[in-house]
Amino acid sequence: MSTDAARRSFTVAITGASGALYATRTMAALLERGCHVELVVSDYGRRLLRDELGETASVDRMVEFLVAKHGEAVRRGSVTLYSNKDLGAKIASGSQGCEGMVVVPCSMKTLAGIAHGLSRNLVERAADVMLKERRTLIIVPRETPMSLPQLKNMVLCAEAGAMLMPAMPAFYQMPKTLDDLANFMAGKILSALGFSHDLYPAWE
Ligand SMILES: Cc1cc2nc3c(=O)[nH]c(=O)nc-3n(C[C@H](O)[C@H](O)[C@H](O)COP(=O)(O)O)c2cc1C
C-alpha cells in the first residue's frame, strides 16, 4: 500500500496495555475510510498483540491480519510502520501533515512519559508533537485499580489538551462478543476524530 498525500492521516500507537483488539478495530475502521495510518508499536505493544490476538497479529503483517478479520475494505487505506526507536521518523516532527493521534491501548508507563513530555521513544515524541501543535491526541489508558500518580498523569495530559478515553466499553448496548466491545471503543475514537460510523447503535 502506498502513501497518498490527499488521504487523511492519523498516527495509531499501540503500547503494552491490555486491549489489543481496540487497536486493531480502530485501525481497520480508519483504513476502511481510506485514511493513511502512521503506525508505531512499542515492544510490549507487539507482545500484547500476539498474546491477545495470536501469532497472526504480527505488526509486520498487520494489513493482512486486518483484511482477514475485517475484509477487503481495509485495503482502501494505507499504512506506514515506524520503529519506536526512530526519533527521526516523519511523525516526530510538527511539520508533517498528520492531523491526529490515538494511543490505543495506552500503558501507564507511556501515559507517564506523555504526561511529563519525556519523548523517550517515537510514541512519546509523536504524542508530544500533537500536544505542542495543538492537534488531536486521544489517549486510551487501561489499568485497574489506578494509583494516584497514574490518575495525576491523566490530569496532566488532559490539561495539556489530550482527550482521555479510558478503555471502558459500555454494556447498555447489550454486547454479545469481544468484537462488540472493541466496536464500541473504536466507535468512540472515530467519533472523536470527526467520523460518522455505525460501529455501535445510536442511543435512542
Ligand atoms: C500481559 C501483559 C499485560 C499488561 N497489561 C497492562 C495494562 O493493562 N496496563 C498497563 O499500564 N500495563 C500493562 N502491562 C505492563 C506494560 O506492558 C509495561 O509497563 C511496559 O513496560 C509498557 O511499556 P510500553 O508503554 O512501552 O508499551 C502489561 C504487561 C503484560 C506482559
PDB file of C-alpha atoms and ligand atoms in Angstrom:
ATOM      1  CA  MET A   1       0.000   0.000   0.000  1.00  0.00           C
ATOM      2  CA  SER A   2       1.311   3.436  -0.848  1.00  0.00           C
ATOM      3  CA  THR A   3       1.137   6.746   0.995  1.00  0.00           C
ATOM      4  CA  ASP A   4      -1.119   9.334  -0.652  1.00  0.00           C
ATOM      5  CA  ALA A   5      -0.781  12.972   0.429  1.00  0.00           C
ATOM      6  CA  ALA A   6      -4.511  13.521  -0.264  1.00  0.00           C
ATOM      7  CA  ARG A   7      -5.572  10.976   2.345  1.00  0.00           C
ATOM      8  CA  ARG A   8      -6.472  11.990   5.877  1.00  0.00           C
ATOM      9  CA  SER A   9      -3.582  10.825   8.005  1.00  0.00           C
ATOM     10  CA  PHE A  10      -3.603   9.654  11.631  1.00  0.00           C
ATOM     11  CA  THR A  11      -0.986   8.123  13.894  1.00  0.00           C
ATOM     12  CA  VAL A  12      -2.019   4.963  15.754  1.00  0.00           C
ATOM     13  CA  ALA A  13       0.280   3.982  18.631  1.00  0.00           C
ATOM     14  CA  ILE A  14      -0.106   0.591  20.270  1.00  0.00           C
ATOM     15  CA  THR A  15       1.534   0.131  23.675  1.00  0.00           C
ATOM     16  CA  GLY A  16       1.757  -2.672  26.200  1.00  0.00           C
ATOM     17  CA  ALA A  17      -1.604  -2.432  27.949  1.00  0.00           C
ATOM     18  CA  SER A  18      -4.349  -4.984  27.646  1.00  0.00           C
ATOM     19  CA  GLY A  19      -6.851  -4.355  24.850  1.00  0.00           C
ATOM     20  CA  ALA A  20      -5.069  -5.038  21.558  1.00  0.00           C
ATOM     21  CA  LEU A  21      -8.486  -5.628  19.985  1.00  0.00           C
ATOM     22  CA  TYR A  22      -9.340  -1.948  20.481  1.00  0.00           C
ATOM     23  CA  ALA A  23      -6.253  -1.023  18.457  1.00  0.00           C
ATOM     24  CA  THR A  24      -6.887  -3.386  15.560  1.00  0.00           C
ATOM     25  CA  ARG A  25     -10.577  -2.390  15.310  1.00  0.00           C
ATOM     26  CA  THR A  26      -9.628   1.293  15.323  1.00  0.00           C
ATOM     27  CA  MET A  27      -7.018   0.747  12.625  1.00  0.00           C
ATOM     28  CA  ALA A  28      -9.425  -1.255  10.477  1.00  0.00           C
ATOM     29  CA  ALA A  29     -12.103   1.442  10.794  1.00  0.00           C
ATOM     30  CA  LEU A  30      -9.667   4.192   9.723  1.00  0.00           C
ATOM     31  CA  LEU A  31      -8.378   2.139   6.792  1.00  0.00           C
ATOM     32  CA  GLU A  32     -11.924   1.264   5.655  1.00  0.00           C
ATOM     33  CA  ARG A  33     -12.469   5.037   5.400  1.00  0.00           C
ATOM     34  CA  GLY A  34      -9.447   5.413   3.123  1.00  0.00           C
ATOM     35  CA  CYS A  35      -7.198   7.005   5.733  1.00  0.00           C
ATOM     36  CA  HIS A  36      -3.449   6.754   5.947  1.00  0.00           C
ATOM     37  CA  VAL A  37      -2.276   5.271   9.248  1.00  0.00           C
ATOM     38  CA  GLU A  38       1.154   6.047  10.645  1.00  0.00           C
ATOM     39  CA  LEU A  39       1.667   3.009  12.877  1.00  0.00           C
ATOM     40  CA  VAL A  40       4.097   2.763  15.769  1.00  0.00           C
ATOM     41  CA  VAL A  41       4.096  -0.108  18.237  1.00  0.00           C
ATOM     42  CA  SER A  42       6.140  -0.405  21.418  1.00  0.00           C
ATOM     43  CA  ASP A  43       7.933  -3.667  22.251  1.00  0.00           C
ATOM     44  CA  TYR A  44       5.269  -4.577  24.795  1.00  0.00           C
ATOM     45  CA  GLY A  45       2.586  -3.484  22.339  1.00  0.00           C
ATOM     46  CA  ARG A  46       3.934  -6.124  19.947  1.00  0.00           C
ATOM     47  CA  ARG A  47       3.824  -8.676  22.730  1.00  0.00           C
ATOM     48  CA  LEU A  48       0.244  -7.815  23.715  1.00  0.00           C
ATOM     49  CA  LEU A  49      -0.903  -8.061  20.089  1.00  0.00           C
ATOM     50  CA  ARG A  50       0.444 -11.617  19.905  1.00  0.00           C
ATOM     51  CA  ASP A  51      -0.644 -12.618  23.442  1.00  0.00           C
ATOM     52  CA  GLU A  52      -4.220 -11.404  22.995  1.00  0.00           C
ATOM     53  CA  LEU A  53      -4.851 -11.932  19.262  1.00  0.00           C
ATOM     54  CA  GLY A  54      -2.492 -14.763  18.330  1.00  0.00           C
ATOM     55  CA  GLU A  55       0.634 -15.152  16.208  1.00  0.00           C
ATOM     56  CA  THR A  56      -1.073 -13.871  13.038  1.00  0.00           C
ATOM     57  CA  ALA A  57      -1.415 -10.428  14.666  1.00  0.00           C
ATOM     58  CA  SER A  58       2.160  -9.616  13.724  1.00  0.00           C
ATOM     59  CA  VAL A  59       2.930  -5.932  13.328  1.00  0.00           C
ATOM     60  CA  ASP A  60       4.844  -6.550  10.111  1.00  0.00           C
ATOM     61  CA  ARG A  61       1.800  -8.234   8.521  1.00  0.00           C
ATOM     62  CA  MET A  62      -0.850  -6.054  10.159  1.00  0.00           C
ATOM     63  CA  VAL A  63      -2.755  -5.214   6.964  1.00  0.00           C
ATOM     64  CA  GLU A  64      -3.094  -8.918   6.106  1.00  0.00           C
ATOM     65  CA  PHE A  65      -4.332  -9.586   9.650  1.00  0.00           C
ATOM     66  CA  LEU A  66      -6.896  -6.787   9.369  1.00  0.00           C
ATOM     67  CA  VAL A  67      -8.087  -7.912   5.921  1.00  0.00           C
ATOM     68  CA  ALA A  68      -8.557 -11.474   7.196  1.00  0.00           C
ATOM     69  CA  LYS A  69     -10.588 -10.216  10.167  1.00  0.00           C
ATOM     70  CA  HIS A  70     -12.462  -7.252   8.714  1.00  0.00           C
ATOM     71  CA  GLY A  71     -12.495  -7.776   4.940  1.00  0.00           C
ATOM     72  CA  GLU A  72     -11.073  -6.273   1.765  1.00  0.00           C
ATOM     73  CA  ALA A  73     -12.402  -2.759   2.516  1.00  0.00           C
ATOM     74  CA  VAL A  74      -9.369  -2.336   4.771  1.00  0.00           C
ATOM     75  CA  ARG A  75      -7.273  -2.059   1.581  1.00  0.00           C
ATOM     76  CA  ARG A  76      -8.867   1.347   0.826  1.00  0.00           C
ATOM     77  CA  GLY A  77      -6.379   2.826   3.301  1.00  0.00           C
ATOM     78  CA  SER A  78      -2.624   2.722   3.627  1.00  0.00           C
ATOM     79  CA  VAL A  79      -0.158   2.102   6.450  1.00  0.00           C
ATOM     80  CA  THR A  80       3.409   3.154   7.212  1.00  0.00           C
ATOM     81  CA  LEU A  81       5.067   1.259  10.063  1.00  0.00           C
ATOM     82  CA  TYR A  82       7.768   3.019  12.095  1.00  0.00           C
ATOM     83  CA  SER A  83      10.244   1.716  14.636  1.00  0.00           C
ATOM     84  CA  ASN A  84       9.550   3.043  18.130  1.00  0.00           C
ATOM     85  CA  LYS A  85      13.277   3.785  18.351  1.00  0.00           C
ATOM     86  CA  ASP A  86      13.258   6.034  15.270  1.00  0.00           C
ATOM     87  CA  LEU A  87      13.119   9.547  16.681  1.00  0.00           C
ATOM     88  CA  GLY A  88      13.954  10.853  13.213  1.00  0.00           C
ATOM     89  CA  ALA A  89      10.729   9.466  11.733  1.00  0.00           C
ATOM     90  CA  LYS A  90       8.319  11.822   9.971  1.00  0.00           C
ATOM     91  CA  ILE A  91       5.795  11.779  12.832  1.00  0.00           C
ATOM     92  CA  ALA A  92       8.473  13.020  15.254  1.00  0.00           C
ATOM     93  CA  SER A  93       8.202  16.422  13.591  1.00  0.00           C
ATOM     94  CA  GLY A  94       5.463  19.034  13.794  1.00  0.00           C
ATOM     95  CA  SER A  95       5.875  19.852  10.107  1.00  0.00           C
ATOM     96  CA  GLN A  96       4.224  16.621   8.956  1.00  0.00           C
ATOM     97  CA  GLY A  97       0.571  16.563   7.970  1.00  0.00           C
ATOM     98  CA  CYS A  98      -0.767  14.027  10.432  1.00  0.00           C
ATOM     99  CA  GLU A  99      -3.956  15.550  11.851  1.00  0.00           C
ATOM    100  CA  GLY A 100      -4.402  13.418  14.941  1.00  0.00           C
ATOM    101  CA  MET A 101      -3.065  10.554  17.014  1.00  0.00           C
ATOM    102  CA  VAL A 102      -4.565   7.758  19.087  1.00  0.00           C
ATOM    103  CA  VAL A 103      -2.600   5.835  21.719  1.00  0.00           C
ATOM    104  CA  VAL A 104      -4.656   2.660  21.993  1.00  0.00           C
ATOM    105  CA  PRO A 105      -4.273   0.932  24.350  1.00  0.00           C
ATOM    106  CA  CYS A 106      -2.046   3.228  26.421  1.00  0.00           C
ATOM    107  CA  SER A 107       0.063   1.702  29.198  1.00  0.00           C
ATOM    108  CA  MET A 108       0.642   3.568  32.440  1.00  0.00           C
ATOM    109  CA  LYS A 109       4.312   3.827  31.508  1.00  0.00           C
ATOM    110  CA  THR A 110       3.596   5.562  28.209  1.00  0.00           C
ATOM    111  CA  LEU A 111       0.924   7.686  29.900  1.00  0.00           C
ATOM    112  CA  ALA A 112       3.581   8.882  32.347  1.00  0.00           C
ATOM    113  CA  GLY A 113       6.006   9.601  29.510  1.00  0.00           C
ATOM    114  CA  ILE A 114       3.433  11.674  27.637  1.00  0.00           C
ATOM    115  CA  ALA A 115       2.282  13.467  30.790  1.00  0.00           C
ATOM    116  CA  HIS A 116       5.838  14.581  31.530  1.00  0.00           C
ATOM    117  CA  GLY A 117       6.906  15.293  27.945  1.00  0.00           C
ATOM    118  CA  LEU A 118       9.736  12.773  28.094  1.00  0.00           C
ATOM    119  CA  SER A 119       9.866  11.825  24.379  1.00  0.00           C
ATOM    120  CA  ARG A 120      11.927   8.713  25.203  1.00  0.00           C
ATOM    121  CA  ASN A 121      10.690   6.919  22.088  1.00  0.00           C
ATOM    122  CA  LEU A 122       8.642   7.630  18.956  1.00  0.00           C
ATOM    123  CA  VAL A 123       5.254   7.004  20.635  1.00  0.00           C
ATOM    124  CA  GLU A 124       6.015   9.591  23.307  1.00  0.00           C
ATOM    125  CA  ARG A 125       7.604  12.046  20.862  1.00  0.00           C
ATOM    126  CA  ALA A 126       4.739  11.822  18.353  1.00  0.00           C
ATOM    127  CA  ALA A 127       2.259  12.415  21.195  1.00  0.00           C
ATOM    128  CA  ASP A 128       4.319  15.382  22.377  1.00  0.00           C
ATOM    129  CA  VAL A 129       4.197  16.788  18.824  1.00  0.00           C
ATOM    130  CA  MET A 130       0.391  16.533  18.826  1.00  0.00           C
ATOM    131  CA  LEU A 131       0.211  18.451  22.098  1.00  0.00           C
ATOM    132  CA  LYS A 132       2.649  21.183  21.100  1.00  0.00           C
ATOM    133  CA  GLU A 133       0.962  21.624  17.705  1.00  0.00           C
ATOM    134  CA  ARG A 134      -2.486  21.689  19.351  1.00  0.00           C
ATOM    135  CA  ARG A 135      -3.679  18.730  17.293  1.00  0.00           C
ATOM    136  CA  THR A 136      -5.977  15.935  18.397  1.00  0.00           C
ATOM    137  CA  LEU A 137      -4.411  13.429  20.792  1.00  0.00           C
ATOM    138  CA  ILE A 138      -6.629  10.641  22.104  1.00  0.00           C
ATOM    139  CA  ILE A 139      -5.238   8.515  24.915  1.00  0.00           C
ATOM    140  CA  VAL A 140      -6.961   5.213  25.736  1.00  0.00           C
ATOM    141  CA  PRO A 141      -5.461   4.194  29.109  1.00  0.00           C
ATOM    142  CA  ARG A 142      -6.072   0.770  30.606  1.00  0.00           C
ATOM    143  CA  GLU A 143      -5.241  -0.175  34.144  1.00  0.00           C
ATOM    144  CA  THR A 144      -7.216  -1.055  37.252  1.00  0.00           C
ATOM    145  CA  PRO A 145      -7.073  -0.054  40.013  1.00  0.00           C
ATOM    146  CA  MET A 146      -5.160   3.159  39.399  1.00  0.00           C
ATOM    147  CA  SER A 147      -2.557   4.739  41.643  1.00  0.00           C
ATOM    148  CA  LEU A 148      -2.533   8.444  42.491  1.00  0.00           C
ATOM    149  CA  PRO A 149       0.455   9.092  40.151  1.00  0.00           C
ATOM    150  CA  GLN A 150      -1.435   7.400  37.315  1.00  0.00           C
ATOM    151  CA  LEU A 151      -4.541   9.496  37.975  1.00  0.00           C
ATOM    152  CA  LYS A 152      -2.417  12.651  38.136  1.00  0.00           C
ATOM    153  CA  ASN A 153      -0.750  11.744  34.852  1.00  0.00           C
ATOM    154  CA  MET A 154      -4.165  11.558  33.205  1.00  0.00           C
ATOM    155  CA  VAL A 155      -4.979  15.005  34.561  1.00  0.00           C
ATOM    156  CA  LEU A 156      -1.657  16.381  33.253  1.00  0.00           C
ATOM    157  CA  CYS A 157      -2.426  15.012  29.785  1.00  0.00           C
ATOM    158  CA  ALA A 158      -5.958  16.412  29.858  1.00  0.00           C
ATOM    159  CA  GLU A 159      -4.639  19.819  30.961  1.00  0.00           C
ATOM    160  CA  ALA A 160      -2.179  19.744  28.055  1.00  0.00           C
ATOM    161  CA  GLY A 161      -5.054  19.220  25.611  1.00  0.00           C
ATOM    162  CA  ALA A 162      -5.311  15.448  25.190  1.00  0.00           C
ATOM    163  CA  MET A 163      -8.634  13.619  25.244  1.00  0.00           C
ATOM    164  CA  LEU A 164      -8.625  10.842  27.841  1.00  0.00           C
ATOM    165  CA  MET A 165     -10.814   7.975  26.705  1.00  0.00           C
ATOM    166  CA  PRO A 166     -10.347   5.102  29.198  1.00  0.00           C
ATOM    167  CA  ALA A 167     -10.935   1.634  27.781  1.00  0.00           C
ATOM    168  CA  MET A 168     -14.397   1.374  29.335  1.00  0.00           C
ATOM    169  CA  PRO A 169     -16.858  -0.125  26.859  1.00  0.00           C
ATOM    170  CA  ALA A 170     -20.493   0.308  27.861  1.00  0.00           C
ATOM    171  CA  PHE A 171     -22.916  -2.539  28.481  1.00  0.00           C
ATOM    172  CA  TYR A 172     -26.192  -0.747  27.726  1.00  0.00           C
ATOM    173  CA  GLN A 173     -25.704  -1.762  24.071  1.00  0.00           C
ATOM    174  CA  MET A 174     -26.002  -5.412  25.207  1.00  0.00           C
ATOM    175  CA  PRO A 175     -22.656  -6.578  23.766  1.00  0.00           C
ATOM    176  CA  LYS A 176     -22.546 -10.277  22.861  1.00  0.00           C
ATOM    177  CA  THR A 177     -18.930 -10.657  21.791  1.00  0.00           C
ATOM    178  CA  LEU A 178     -15.474  -9.216  22.385  1.00  0.00           C
ATOM    179  CA  ASP A 179     -15.782  -7.637  18.945  1.00  0.00           C
ATOM    180  CA  ASP A 180     -18.871  -5.745  20.150  1.00  0.00           C
ATOM    181  CA  LEU A 181     -16.770  -4.290  22.977  1.00  0.00           C
ATOM    182  CA  ALA A 182     -13.982  -3.365  20.545  1.00  0.00           C
ATOM    183  CA  ASN A 183     -16.501  -1.794  18.158  1.00  0.00           C
ATOM    184  CA  PHE A 184     -17.760   0.406  20.966  1.00  0.00           C
ATOM    185  CA  MET A 185     -14.314   1.784  21.819  1.00  0.00           C
ATOM    186  CA  ALA A 186     -13.305   2.145  18.146  1.00  0.00           C
ATOM    187  CA  GLY A 187     -16.593   3.958  17.515  1.00  0.00           C
ATOM    188  CA  LYS A 188     -15.904   6.397  20.338  1.00  0.00           C
ATOM    189  CA  ILE A 189     -12.434   7.052  18.895  1.00  0.00           C
ATOM    190  CA  LEU A 190     -13.807   7.580  15.376  1.00  0.00           C
ATOM    191  CA  SER A 191     -16.440   9.995  16.674  1.00  0.00           C
ATOM    192  CA  ALA A 192     -13.728  11.986  18.447  1.00  0.00           C
ATOM    193  CA  LEU A 193     -11.779  12.140  15.165  1.00  0.00           C
ATOM    194  CA  GLY A 194     -14.872  13.501  13.404  1.00  0.00           C
ATOM    195  CA  PHE A 195     -16.042  10.419  11.504  1.00  0.00           C
ATOM    196  CA  SER A 196     -19.603   9.161  11.332  1.00  0.00           C
ATOM    197  CA  HIS A 197     -19.950   5.414  11.797  1.00  0.00           C
ATOM    198  CA  ASP A 198     -22.278   2.600  12.739  1.00  0.00           C
ATOM    199  CA  LEU A 199     -19.849   0.698  14.948  1.00  0.00           C
ATOM    200  CA  TYR A 200     -22.474   0.673  17.696  1.00  0.00           C
ATOM    201  CA  PRO A 201     -26.163   1.505  17.574  1.00  0.00           C
ATOM    202  CA  ALA A 202     -27.038   5.129  18.254  1.00  0.00           C
ATOM    203  CA  TRP A 203     -28.618   5.627  21.660  1.00  0.00           C
ATOM    204  CA  GLU A 204     -32.368   6.134  21.436  1.00  0.00           C
TER     205      GLU A 204
HETATM  206  C1  LIG B   1       0.389  -9.485  29.528  1.00  0.00           C
HETATM  207  C2  LIG B   1       0.660  -8.084  29.977  1.00  0.00           C
HETATM  208  C3  LIG B   1      -0.387  -7.234  30.232  1.00  0.00           C
HETATM  209  C4  LIG B   1      -0.166  -5.934  30.648  1.00  0.00           C
HETATM  210  N1  LIG B   1      -1.239  -5.105  30.846  1.00  0.00           N
HETATM  211  C5  LIG B   1      -1.036  -3.815  31.200  1.00  0.00           C
HETATM  212  C6  LIG B   1      -2.144  -2.924  31.328  1.00  0.00           C
HETATM  213  O1  LIG B   1      -3.306  -3.273  31.102  1.00  0.00           O
HETATM  214  N2  LIG B   1      -1.882  -1.637  31.660  1.00  0.00           N
HETATM  215  C7  LIG B   1      -0.601  -1.179  31.858  1.00  0.00           C
HETATM  216  O2  LIG B   1      -0.440   0.002  32.144  1.00  0.00           O
HETATM  217  N3  LIG B   1       0.471  -2.009  31.763  1.00  0.00           N
HETATM  218  C8  LIG B   1       0.284  -3.309  31.416  1.00  0.00           C
HETATM  219  N4  LIG B   1       1.357  -4.155  31.288  1.00  0.00           N
HETATM  220  C9  LIG B   1       2.704  -3.658  31.626  1.00  0.00           C
HETATM  221  C10 LIG B   1       3.323  -2.861  30.479  1.00  0.00           C
HETATM  222  O3  LIG B   1       3.365  -3.654  29.306  1.00  0.00           O
HETATM  223  C11 LIG B   1       4.742  -2.444  30.880  1.00  0.00           C
HETATM  224  O4  LIG B   1       4.671  -1.453  31.887  1.00  0.00           O
HETATM  225  C12 LIG B   1       5.552  -1.944  29.725  1.00  0.00           C
HETATM  226  O5  LIG B   1       6.810  -1.510  30.211  1.00  0.00           O
HETATM  227  C13 LIG B   1       4.877  -0.823  28.995  1.00  0.00           C
HETATM  228  O6  LIG B   1       5.763  -0.332  28.015  1.00  0.00           O
HETATM  229  P1  LIG B   1       5.248   0.496  26.761  1.00  0.00           P
HETATM  230  O7  LIG B   1       4.393   1.604  27.278  1.00  0.00           O
HETATM  231  O8  LIG B   1       6.492   1.000  26.112  1.00  0.00           O
HETATM  232  O9  LIG B   1       4.491  -0.430  25.868  1.00  0.00           O
HETATM  233  C14 LIG B   1       1.160  -5.468  30.841  1.00  0.00           C
HETATM  234  C15 LIG B   1       2.223  -6.317  30.566  1.00  0.00           C
HETATM  235  C16 LIG B   1       1.987  -7.611  30.128  1.00  0.00           C
HETATM  236  C17 LIG B   1       3.160  -8.502  29.832  1.00  0.00           C
END
